[in-house]
């Protein structure tokens, strides 16, 4: 009898180790996504001088999916750029992460698509992995003979997956006869606040200490998670969405012209640590309504972050196709957000193009000058990130 029990015990131990490894890899992925969010922010901020909005998560997903088709130096650069290594890189963990985000939740919707030219033979293993781990759809298109028509088709796909918020992602010349493969990830988020802002009044927003504009300020008194950093001189607080599955975290510099100092110290910030340091405080919050739509070309940005090879003829995507002429022509990203007193709607799309070739004492938190914000899950996985320097 004892011999019969030995493999059962071993199986339980093995399953326990597997679950432990999966949990560890999940935490590593969440940390990687957040670290990537901040490194991407710093790089984008060097180019963009005004408002910024993007989905680091969408970009992370499409980079991870594409990296599963890469090899040698190209693979090493890509996973390092998204803050992973060969130990923390796990398709199974990524699948679990995506399922955790969307399971039983209608507020956040993800869609991944793979669009392949009809004459382009993608390896079966890459197709299977993309569908299994990323739930990617697969469509064969005629890029070679009908690039303009396929461009319109892709734009319609994006429009549909983002609740009609992201329009004309692909320009006419972005899809051409040499386009072999397009990988796309769309994220759409729409959620009401857990506590609706009760009042909307006119107020001032200081674009600079000497330049102020009149904006619509939303007002709410409630218990919020709050933290003040006296060294880096900024306030952080969380505004929860309904059901507390998601939250908006705002980083507000103490000084009206303090954003630059805060951004310069991003390397000292850890999103999880800040969240853990927060305590509940009764706050009187004034937050402006805002809306942003932004397109980003990420070729130079991603190259600067550590993966230049994938954009050159030295690229190695041998796990996608045997042909060694496949390289990334460009990575385009477009995002939209609308924040008002009722809640938030946000959407983003990332495309990876490959070519052949009250009565209580309260603290006042008045968001009346440039600030940084993040929309994340309750587990602190950052989905969207942005910066507001002016209100249009």
Short mmCIF file of C-alpha atoms in Angstrom, two decimals, residues 109-317:
data_model
loop_
_atom_site.label_atom_id
_atom_site.label_comp_id
_atom_site.label_asym_id
_atom_site.label_seq_id
_atom_site.Cartn_x
_atom_site.Cartn_y
_atom_site.Cartn_z
CA UNK A 109 -12.00 44.40 -21.74
CA UNK A 110 -8.91 43.13 -23.56
CA UNK A 111 -8.69 42.00 -27.16
CA UNK A 112 -5.63 40.70 -28.97
CA UNK A 113 -5.50 40.12 -32.69
CA UNK A 114 -3.03 38.68 -35.16
CA UNK A 115 -3.34 39.68 -38.80
CA UNK A 116 -1.17 37.78 -41.27
CA UNK A 117 -0.65 38.26 -44.97
CA UNK A 118 -2.15 35.36 -46.96
CA UNK A 119 1.18 34.33 -48.46
CA UNK A 120 3.06 34.55 -45.17
CA UNK A 121 3.58 31.21 -43.40
CA UNK A 122 3.63 31.73 -39.65
CA UNK A 123 4.89 28.81 -37.58
CA UNK A 124 2.15 26.71 -36.06
CA UNK A 125 3.79 26.87 -32.60
CA UNK A 126 3.59 30.69 -32.57
CA UNK A 127 -0.04 30.63 -33.68
CA UNK A 128 -0.95 28.08 -31.02
CA UNK A 129 0.86 29.99 -28.24
CA UNK A 130 -0.75 33.28 -29.25
CA UNK A 131 -4.23 31.79 -29.17
CA UNK A 132 -3.68 29.71 -26.04
CA UNK A 133 -1.90 32.21 -23.81
CA UNK A 134 -3.18 35.55 -25.16
CA UNK A 135 -6.57 34.45 -26.57
CA UNK A 136 -5.53 36.12 -29.79
CA UNK A 137 -7.77 35.97 -32.82
CA UNK A 138 -6.17 35.11 -36.16
CA UNK A 139 -7.10 36.53 -39.54
CA UNK A 140 -5.49 36.17 -42.96
CA UNK A 141 -5.47 39.44 -44.91
CA UNK A 142 -4.25 40.43 -48.35
CA UNK A 143 -1.67 43.08 -47.41
CA UNK A 144 0.40 42.45 -50.51
CA UNK A 145 -2.31 43.25 -53.06
CA UNK A 146 -4.80 45.35 -51.09
CA UNK A 147 -2.90 47.38 -48.47
CA UNK A 148 -5.34 50.32 -48.41
CA UNK A 149 -8.41 48.12 -47.97
CA UNK A 150 -6.70 46.11 -45.23
CA UNK A 151 -5.67 49.33 -43.51
CA UNK A 152 -9.32 50.34 -43.31
CA UNK A 153 -10.24 46.87 -42.07
CA UNK A 154 -7.70 47.14 -39.25
CA UNK A 155 -8.96 50.59 -38.29
CA UNK A 156 -12.50 49.21 -38.08
CA UNK A 157 -11.26 46.34 -35.86
CA UNK A 158 -9.64 48.83 -33.50
CA UNK A 159 -12.76 51.02 -33.45
CA UNK A 160 -14.94 48.04 -32.58
CA UNK A 161 -12.67 46.76 -29.80
CA UNK A 162 -12.38 50.18 -28.11
CA UNK A 163 -16.08 51.08 -28.01
CA UNK A 164 -15.64 53.50 -30.94
CA UNK A 165 -13.06 55.57 -29.02
CA UNK A 166 -9.86 54.92 -31.00
CA UNK A 167 -10.23 56.08 -34.59
CA UNK A 168 -7.85 55.98 -37.56
CA UNK A 169 -4.94 54.35 -35.74
CA UNK A 170 -3.37 53.28 -39.02
CA UNK A 171 -2.40 55.96 -41.49
CA UNK A 172 -2.53 55.21 -45.22
CA UNK A 173 1.18 54.53 -45.54
CA UNK A 174 1.50 52.43 -42.35
CA UNK A 175 0.21 49.33 -44.17
CA UNK A 176 1.94 48.54 -47.47
CA UNK A 177 2.80 45.69 -49.83
CA UNK A 178 5.65 44.55 -47.58
CA UNK A 179 3.52 44.23 -44.43
CA UNK A 180 3.61 40.58 -43.37
CA UNK A 181 2.25 40.56 -39.84
CA UNK A 182 0.33 42.91 -37.53
CA UNK A 183 -0.09 42.17 -33.83
CA UNK A 184 -2.66 44.29 -32.00
CA UNK A 185 -3.83 44.61 -28.41
CA UNK A 186 -6.84 46.72 -27.46
CA UNK A 187 -7.82 47.74 -23.92
CA UNK A 188 -11.13 49.35 -23.01
CA UNK A 189 -12.03 50.48 -19.50
CA UNK A 190 -15.28 52.07 -18.36
CA UNK A 191 -16.23 52.32 -14.71
CA UNK A 192 -18.17 54.55 -12.34
CA UNK A 193 -16.59 55.95 -9.20
CA UNK A 194 -17.32 54.11 -5.96
CA UNK A 195 -18.45 57.50 -4.64
CA UNK A 196 -19.79 59.96 -7.20
CA UNK A 197 -18.44 63.50 -7.00
CA UNK A 198 -21.36 65.50 -5.63
CA UNK A 199 -20.58 68.97 -6.90
CA UNK A 200 -19.02 70.56 -9.97
CA UNK A 201 -17.93 74.19 -9.66
CA UNK A 202 -15.75 76.55 -11.66
CA UNK A 203 -12.20 76.64 -10.36
CA UNK A 204 -8.65 77.47 -11.41
CA UNK A 205 -5.99 75.16 -12.81
CA UNK A 206 -2.45 76.55 -12.74
CA UNK A 207 -0.58 75.44 -15.86
CA UNK A 208 2.34 77.39 -14.41
CA UNK A 209 2.55 79.34 -11.14
CA UNK A 210 1.72 82.50 -13.09
CA UNK A 211 -0.74 81.11 -15.66
CA UNK A 212 -4.16 79.89 -14.54
CA UNK A 213 -7.22 78.83 -16.53
CA UNK A 214 -10.84 78.34 -15.46
CA UNK A 215 -11.89 74.68 -15.41
CA UNK A 216 -14.74 72.54 -14.10
CA UNK A 217 -13.68 71.23 -10.68
CA UNK A 218 -15.34 68.10 -9.24
CA UNK A 219 -15.73 68.08 -5.44
CA UNK A 220 -16.02 65.17 -3.03
CA UNK A 221 -15.52 64.64 0.71
CA UNK A 222 -14.80 61.07 1.74
CA UNK A 223 -12.34 58.68 3.35
CA UNK A 224 -9.53 58.04 0.91
CA UNK A 225 -6.24 56.19 1.02
CA UNK A 226 -3.66 58.97 1.40
CA UNK A 227 0.10 59.43 1.71
CA UNK A 228 2.36 62.47 1.80
CA UNK A 229 6.07 62.20 0.98
CA UNK A 230 7.92 64.99 2.79
CA UNK A 231 11.26 64.14 1.10
CA UNK A 232 10.09 64.22 -2.52
CA UNK A 233 7.35 66.72 -1.65
CA UNK A 234 4.25 65.20 -3.19
CA UNK A 235 0.87 63.82 -2.12
CA UNK A 236 -0.51 60.50 -3.32
CA UNK A 237 -4.11 59.42 -2.89
CA UNK A 238 -6.44 56.81 -4.36
CA UNK A 239 -9.94 57.30 -5.75
CA UNK A 240 -11.68 53.90 -5.92
CA UNK A 241 -14.01 52.77 -8.69
CA UNK A 242 -17.20 50.86 -7.97
CA UNK A 243 -16.72 47.38 -6.49
CA UNK A 244 -13.14 48.45 -5.62
CA UNK A 245 -11.67 46.33 -8.42
CA UNK A 246 -9.88 49.37 -9.86
CA UNK A 247 -8.61 52.70 -8.59
CA UNK A 248 -7.12 55.95 -9.83
CA UNK A 249 -3.96 56.99 -7.99
CA UNK A 250 -2.93 60.62 -8.25
CA UNK A 251 0.57 61.94 -7.55
CA UNK A 252 0.28 65.68 -6.85
CA UNK A 253 3.45 67.74 -6.28
CA UNK A 254 3.31 70.14 -3.34
CA UNK A 255 4.51 73.04 -5.46
CA UNK A 256 2.57 74.29 -8.46
CA UNK A 257 5.76 73.94 -10.52
CA UNK A 258 6.91 70.74 -8.80
CA UNK A 259 6.08 68.21 -11.52
CA UNK A 260 9.54 68.26 -13.07
CA UNK A 261 11.17 67.48 -9.71
CA UNK A 262 8.73 64.59 -9.13
CA UNK A 263 9.40 63.11 -12.58
CA UNK A 264 13.15 63.39 -12.08
CA UNK A 265 12.79 61.27 -8.94
CA UNK A 266 10.66 58.51 -10.46
CA UNK A 267 13.54 56.07 -10.04
CA UNK A 268 13.09 56.43 -6.27
CA UNK A 269 9.39 55.57 -6.39
CA UNK A 270 7.82 52.15 -6.07
CA UNK A 271 4.11 52.02 -6.83
CA UNK A 272 3.43 49.08 -4.51
CA UNK A 273 5.38 50.63 -1.64
CA UNK A 274 3.51 53.91 -1.91
CA UNK A 275 0.19 52.07 -1.87
CA UNK A 276 1.24 50.17 1.28
CA UNK A 277 2.26 53.41 3.03
CA UNK A 278 -1.17 54.95 2.55
CA UNK A 279 -3.59 55.37 5.44
CA UNK A 280 -7.26 56.29 5.44
CA UNK A 281 -7.88 60.01 5.78
CA UNK A 282 -10.97 62.13 5.45
CA UNK A 283 -10.22 64.31 2.43
CA UNK A 284 -11.88 67.21 0.70
CA UNK A 285 -10.86 66.52 -2.90
CA UNK A 286 -11.12 68.93 -5.81
CA UNK A 287 -10.25 67.31 -9.14
CA UNK A 288 -10.71 68.79 -12.62
CA UNK A 289 -12.63 67.07 -15.36
CA UNK A 290 -10.26 66.11 -18.16
CA UNK A 291 -10.18 64.35 -21.49
CA UNK A 292 -7.14 63.25 -23.52
CA UNK A 293 -6.63 61.49 -26.84
CA UNK A 294 -3.05 60.79 -27.82
CA UNK A 295 -1.04 58.88 -30.40
CA UNK A 296 2.50 57.69 -29.75
CA UNK A 297 5.11 56.31 -32.14
CA UNK A 298 7.13 54.01 -29.93
CA UNK A 299 9.97 52.88 -32.21
CA UNK A 300 12.59 55.27 -30.83
CA UNK A 301 11.19 55.02 -27.30
CA UNK A 302 11.46 51.22 -27.18
CA UNK A 303 14.88 51.30 -28.84
CA UNK A 304 16.10 53.70 -26.17
CA UNK A 305 14.67 51.45 -23.47
CA UNK A 306 16.85 48.58 -24.65
CA UNK A 307 15.51 46.71 -27.69
CA UNK A 308 16.90 48.35 -30.86
CA UNK A 309 17.67 45.08 -32.67
CA UNK A 310 14.05 44.18 -33.42
CA UNK A 311 13.80 47.27 -35.67
CA UNK A 312 16.80 46.27 -37.79
CA UNK A 313 17.68 43.59 -40.30
CA UNK A 314 19.59 41.85 -37.51
CA UNK A 315 16.25 41.00 -35.87
CA UNK A 316 15.66 37.34 -35.13
CA UNK A 317 12.02 36.26 -35.13
#
